[in-house]
Short mmCIF file of N, CA and C in Angstrom, two decimals:
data_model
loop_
_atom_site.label_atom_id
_atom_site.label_comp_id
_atom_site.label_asym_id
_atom_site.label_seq_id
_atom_site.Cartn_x
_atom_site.Cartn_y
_atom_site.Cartn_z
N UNK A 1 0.82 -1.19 0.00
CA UNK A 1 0.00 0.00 0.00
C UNK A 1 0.87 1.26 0.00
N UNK A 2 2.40 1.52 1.04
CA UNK A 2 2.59 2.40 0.96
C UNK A 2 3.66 2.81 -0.38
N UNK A 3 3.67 2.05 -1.79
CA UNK A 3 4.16 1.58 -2.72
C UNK A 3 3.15 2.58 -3.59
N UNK A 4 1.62 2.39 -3.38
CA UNK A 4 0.48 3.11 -3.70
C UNK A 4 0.36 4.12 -3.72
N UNK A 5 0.65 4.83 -2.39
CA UNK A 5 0.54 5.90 -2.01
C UNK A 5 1.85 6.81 -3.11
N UNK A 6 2.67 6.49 -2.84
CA UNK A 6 4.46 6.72 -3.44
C UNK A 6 3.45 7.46 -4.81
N UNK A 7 3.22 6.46 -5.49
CA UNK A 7 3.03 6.25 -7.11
C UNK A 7 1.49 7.73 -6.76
N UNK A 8 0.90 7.72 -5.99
CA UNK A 8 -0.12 8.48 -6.14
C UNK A 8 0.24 9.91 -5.89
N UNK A 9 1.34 10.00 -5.32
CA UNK A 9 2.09 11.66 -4.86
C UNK A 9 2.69 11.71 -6.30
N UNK A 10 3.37 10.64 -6.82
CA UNK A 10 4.00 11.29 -8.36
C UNK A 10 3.15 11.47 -9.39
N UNK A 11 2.01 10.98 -9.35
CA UNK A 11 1.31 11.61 -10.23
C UNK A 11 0.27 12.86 -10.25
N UNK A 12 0.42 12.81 -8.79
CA UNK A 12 0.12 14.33 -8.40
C UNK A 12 1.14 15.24 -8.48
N UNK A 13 2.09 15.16 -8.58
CA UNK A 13 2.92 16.19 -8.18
C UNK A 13 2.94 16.22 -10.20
N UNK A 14 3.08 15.73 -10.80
CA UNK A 14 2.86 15.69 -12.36
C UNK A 14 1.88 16.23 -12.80
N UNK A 15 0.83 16.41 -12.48
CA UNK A 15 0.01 16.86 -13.01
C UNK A 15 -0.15 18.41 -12.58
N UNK A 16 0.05 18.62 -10.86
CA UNK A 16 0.29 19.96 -10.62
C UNK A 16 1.30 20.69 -11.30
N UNK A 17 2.18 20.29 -11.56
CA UNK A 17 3.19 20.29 -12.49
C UNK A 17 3.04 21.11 -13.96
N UNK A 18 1.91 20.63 -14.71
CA UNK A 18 1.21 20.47 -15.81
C UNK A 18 0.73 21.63 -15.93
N UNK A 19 0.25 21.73 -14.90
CA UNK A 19 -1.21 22.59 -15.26
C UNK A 19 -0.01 24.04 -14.63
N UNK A 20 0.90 24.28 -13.80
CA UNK A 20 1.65 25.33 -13.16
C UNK A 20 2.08 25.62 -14.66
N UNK A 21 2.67 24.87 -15.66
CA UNK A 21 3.85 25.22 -16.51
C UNK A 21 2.05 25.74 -17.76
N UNK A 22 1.08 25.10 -17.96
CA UNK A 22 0.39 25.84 -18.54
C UNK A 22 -0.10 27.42 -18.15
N UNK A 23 -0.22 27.81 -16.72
CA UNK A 23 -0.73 28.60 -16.32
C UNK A 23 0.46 29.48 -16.85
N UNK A 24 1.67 29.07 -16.76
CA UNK A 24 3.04 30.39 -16.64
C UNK A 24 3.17 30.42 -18.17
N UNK A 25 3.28 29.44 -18.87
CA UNK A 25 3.10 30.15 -20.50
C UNK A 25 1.76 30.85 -20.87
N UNK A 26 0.70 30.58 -20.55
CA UNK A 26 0.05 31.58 -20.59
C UNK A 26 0.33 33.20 -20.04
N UNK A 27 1.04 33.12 -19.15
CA UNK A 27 1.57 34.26 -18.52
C UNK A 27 2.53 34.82 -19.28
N UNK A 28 3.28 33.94 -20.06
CA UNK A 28 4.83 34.68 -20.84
C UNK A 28 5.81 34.64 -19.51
N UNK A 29 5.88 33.45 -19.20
CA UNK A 29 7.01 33.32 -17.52
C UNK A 29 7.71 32.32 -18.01
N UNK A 30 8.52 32.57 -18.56
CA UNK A 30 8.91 31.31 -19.28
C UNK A 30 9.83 30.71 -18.60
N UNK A 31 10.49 31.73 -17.48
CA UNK A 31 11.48 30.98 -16.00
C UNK A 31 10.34 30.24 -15.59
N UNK A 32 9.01 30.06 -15.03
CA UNK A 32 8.72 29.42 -14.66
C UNK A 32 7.88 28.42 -15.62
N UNK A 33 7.85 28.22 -16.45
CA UNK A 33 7.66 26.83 -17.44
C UNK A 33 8.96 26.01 -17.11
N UNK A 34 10.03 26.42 -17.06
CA UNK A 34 11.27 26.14 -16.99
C UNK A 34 11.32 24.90 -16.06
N UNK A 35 11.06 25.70 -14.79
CA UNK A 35 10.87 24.98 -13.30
C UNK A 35 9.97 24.03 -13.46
N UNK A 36 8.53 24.24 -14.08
CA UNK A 36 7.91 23.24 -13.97
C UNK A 36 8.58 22.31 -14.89
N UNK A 37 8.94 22.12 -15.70
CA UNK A 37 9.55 21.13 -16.27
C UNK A 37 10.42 20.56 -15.74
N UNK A 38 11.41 21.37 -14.84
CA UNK A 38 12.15 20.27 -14.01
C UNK A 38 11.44 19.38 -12.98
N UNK A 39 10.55 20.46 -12.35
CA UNK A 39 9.55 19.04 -11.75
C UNK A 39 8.96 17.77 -12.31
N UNK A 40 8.59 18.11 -13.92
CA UNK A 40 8.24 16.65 -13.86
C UNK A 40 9.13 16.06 -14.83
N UNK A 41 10.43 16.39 -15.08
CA UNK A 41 11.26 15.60 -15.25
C UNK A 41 11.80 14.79 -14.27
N UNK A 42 12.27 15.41 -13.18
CA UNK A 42 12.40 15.15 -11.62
C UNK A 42 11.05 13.80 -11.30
N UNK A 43 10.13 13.89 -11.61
CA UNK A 43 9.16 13.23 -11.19
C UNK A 43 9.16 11.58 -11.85
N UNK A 44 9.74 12.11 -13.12
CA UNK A 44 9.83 11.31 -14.09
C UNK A 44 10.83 9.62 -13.84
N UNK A 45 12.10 10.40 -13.52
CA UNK A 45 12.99 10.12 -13.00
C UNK A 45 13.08 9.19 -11.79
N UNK A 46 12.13 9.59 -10.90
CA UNK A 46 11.84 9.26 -9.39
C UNK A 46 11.27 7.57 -9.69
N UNK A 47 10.14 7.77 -11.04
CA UNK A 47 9.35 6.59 -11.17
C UNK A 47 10.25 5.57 -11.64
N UNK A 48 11.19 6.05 -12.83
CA UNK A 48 12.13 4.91 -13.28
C UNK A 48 12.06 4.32 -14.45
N UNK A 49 10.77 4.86 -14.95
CA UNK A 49 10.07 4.31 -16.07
C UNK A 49 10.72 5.17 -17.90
N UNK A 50 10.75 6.33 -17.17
CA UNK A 50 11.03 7.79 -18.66
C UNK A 50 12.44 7.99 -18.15
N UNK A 51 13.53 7.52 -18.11
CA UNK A 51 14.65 8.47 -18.08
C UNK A 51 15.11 9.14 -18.67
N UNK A 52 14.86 8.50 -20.40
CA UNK A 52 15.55 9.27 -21.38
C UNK A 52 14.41 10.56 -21.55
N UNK A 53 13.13 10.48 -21.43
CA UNK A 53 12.62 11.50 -21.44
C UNK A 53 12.96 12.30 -20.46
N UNK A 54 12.88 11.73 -18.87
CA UNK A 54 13.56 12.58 -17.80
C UNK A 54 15.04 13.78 -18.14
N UNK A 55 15.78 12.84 -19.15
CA UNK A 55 17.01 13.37 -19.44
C UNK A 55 16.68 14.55 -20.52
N UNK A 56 16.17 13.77 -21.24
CA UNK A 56 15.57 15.17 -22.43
C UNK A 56 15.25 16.42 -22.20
N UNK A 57 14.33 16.45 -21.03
CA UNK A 57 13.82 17.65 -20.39
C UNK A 57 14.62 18.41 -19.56
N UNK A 58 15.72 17.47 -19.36
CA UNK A 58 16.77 18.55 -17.77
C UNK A 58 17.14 19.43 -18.96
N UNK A 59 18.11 18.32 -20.34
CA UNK A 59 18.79 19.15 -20.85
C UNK A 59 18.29 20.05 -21.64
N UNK A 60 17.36 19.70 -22.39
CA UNK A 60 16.28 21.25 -22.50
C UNK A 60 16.16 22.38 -21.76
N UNK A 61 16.13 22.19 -20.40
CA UNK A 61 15.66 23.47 -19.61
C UNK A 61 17.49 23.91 -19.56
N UNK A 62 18.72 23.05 -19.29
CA UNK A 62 19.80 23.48 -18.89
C UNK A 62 20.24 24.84 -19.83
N UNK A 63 19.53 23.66 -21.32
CA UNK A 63 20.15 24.81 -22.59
C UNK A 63 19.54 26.19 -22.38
N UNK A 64 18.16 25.96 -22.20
CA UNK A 64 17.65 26.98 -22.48
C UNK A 64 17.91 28.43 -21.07
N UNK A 65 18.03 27.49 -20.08
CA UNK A 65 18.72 28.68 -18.67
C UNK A 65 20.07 29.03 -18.98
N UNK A 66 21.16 28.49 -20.06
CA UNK A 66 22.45 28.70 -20.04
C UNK A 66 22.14 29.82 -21.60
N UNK A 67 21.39 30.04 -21.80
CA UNK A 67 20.80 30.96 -23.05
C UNK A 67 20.33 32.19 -22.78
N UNK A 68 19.59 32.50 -21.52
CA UNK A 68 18.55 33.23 -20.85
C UNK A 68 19.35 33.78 -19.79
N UNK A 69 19.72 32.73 -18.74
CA UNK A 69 20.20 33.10 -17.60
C UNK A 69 18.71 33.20 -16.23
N UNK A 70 19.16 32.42 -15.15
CA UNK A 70 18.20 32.06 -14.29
C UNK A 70 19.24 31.36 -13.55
N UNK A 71 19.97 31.61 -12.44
CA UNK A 71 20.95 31.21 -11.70
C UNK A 71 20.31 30.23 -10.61
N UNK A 72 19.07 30.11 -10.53
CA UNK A 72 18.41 28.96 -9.59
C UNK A 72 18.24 27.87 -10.07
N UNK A 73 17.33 28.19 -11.80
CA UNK A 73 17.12 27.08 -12.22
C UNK A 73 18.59 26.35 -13.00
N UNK A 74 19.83 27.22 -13.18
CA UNK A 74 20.55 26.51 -13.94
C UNK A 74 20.91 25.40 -12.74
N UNK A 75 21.15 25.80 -11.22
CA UNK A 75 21.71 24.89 -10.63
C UNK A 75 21.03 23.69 -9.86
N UNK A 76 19.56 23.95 -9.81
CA UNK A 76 18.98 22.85 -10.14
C UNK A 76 18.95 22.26 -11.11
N UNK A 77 19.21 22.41 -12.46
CA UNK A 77 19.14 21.41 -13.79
C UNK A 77 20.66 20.90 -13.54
N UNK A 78 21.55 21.39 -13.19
CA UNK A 78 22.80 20.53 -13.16
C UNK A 78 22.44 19.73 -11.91
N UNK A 79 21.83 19.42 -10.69
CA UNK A 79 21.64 19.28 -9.44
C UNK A 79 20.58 17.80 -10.33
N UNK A 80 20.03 17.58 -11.18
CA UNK A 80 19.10 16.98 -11.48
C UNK A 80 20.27 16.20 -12.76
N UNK A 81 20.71 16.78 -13.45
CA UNK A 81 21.77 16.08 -13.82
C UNK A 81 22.76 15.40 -13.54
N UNK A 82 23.01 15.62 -12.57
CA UNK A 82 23.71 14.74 -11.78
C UNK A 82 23.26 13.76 -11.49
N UNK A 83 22.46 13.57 -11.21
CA UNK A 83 21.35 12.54 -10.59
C UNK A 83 21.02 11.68 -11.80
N UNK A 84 20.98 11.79 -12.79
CA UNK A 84 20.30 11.53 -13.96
C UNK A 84 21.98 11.05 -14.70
N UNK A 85 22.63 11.26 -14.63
CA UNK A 85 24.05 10.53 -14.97
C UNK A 85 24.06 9.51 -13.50
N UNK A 86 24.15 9.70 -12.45
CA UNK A 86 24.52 8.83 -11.12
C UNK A 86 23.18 7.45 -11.48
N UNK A 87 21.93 8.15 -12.14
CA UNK A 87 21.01 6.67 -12.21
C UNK A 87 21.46 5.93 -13.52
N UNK A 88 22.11 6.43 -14.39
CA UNK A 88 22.64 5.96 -15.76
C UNK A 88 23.60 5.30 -15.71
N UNK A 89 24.46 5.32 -14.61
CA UNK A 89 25.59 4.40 -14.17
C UNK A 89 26.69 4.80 -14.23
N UNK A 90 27.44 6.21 -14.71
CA UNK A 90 28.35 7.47 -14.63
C UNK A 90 28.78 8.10 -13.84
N UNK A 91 28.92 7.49 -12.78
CA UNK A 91 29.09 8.80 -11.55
C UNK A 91 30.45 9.73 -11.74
N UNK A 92 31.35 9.79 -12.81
CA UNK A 92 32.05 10.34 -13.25
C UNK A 92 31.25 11.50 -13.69
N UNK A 93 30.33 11.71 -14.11
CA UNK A 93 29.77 12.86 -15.04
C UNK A 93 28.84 13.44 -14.30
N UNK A 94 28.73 13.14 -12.30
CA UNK A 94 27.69 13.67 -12.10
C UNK A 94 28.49 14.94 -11.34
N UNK A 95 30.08 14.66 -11.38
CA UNK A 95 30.51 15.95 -10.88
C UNK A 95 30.62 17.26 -11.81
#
């Protein structure tokens, strides 16, 4: 059950997710589309199932914060990259 529960917070937290990164492009916030995307890449990740999509999306947002500039989100997308090389089997590349 508490296996259940796990799986029922990530798809909540995905979908809040969803609907945050719709609300902020509607806004023209495009730092925060950003963020939400690391959440549910992050989320993604957690399940075990999407990595390469998980991975797709860090490095999407990395490019696009190393383009823009957003000094929070770049170091969470490397902070999530790391993680995302350390589950890939690299721990060379998560420094």
């Amino acid at each position: 059950m508490k296996r259940t529960l796990v799986q029922a917070g990530w798809i909540a937290t995905l979908a809040v997710a969803a609907e945050i990164e719709d609300a902020a492009a509607a806004r023209g916030e495009a730092d925060l589309v950003m963020r939400a995307r690391l959440v549910e890449a992050n989320m993604l990740m957690r399940q075990g199932v999407e990595l390469a999509a998980a991975a797709r999306k860090i490095w999407d947002v990395n490019r696009w914060v190393a383009e823009n500039g957003c000094r929070p989100l770049l170091a969470r997308s490397h902070l999530l990259l790391a993680a995302t090389f350390h589950n890939l089997g690299d721990p060379g590349a998560c420094l």
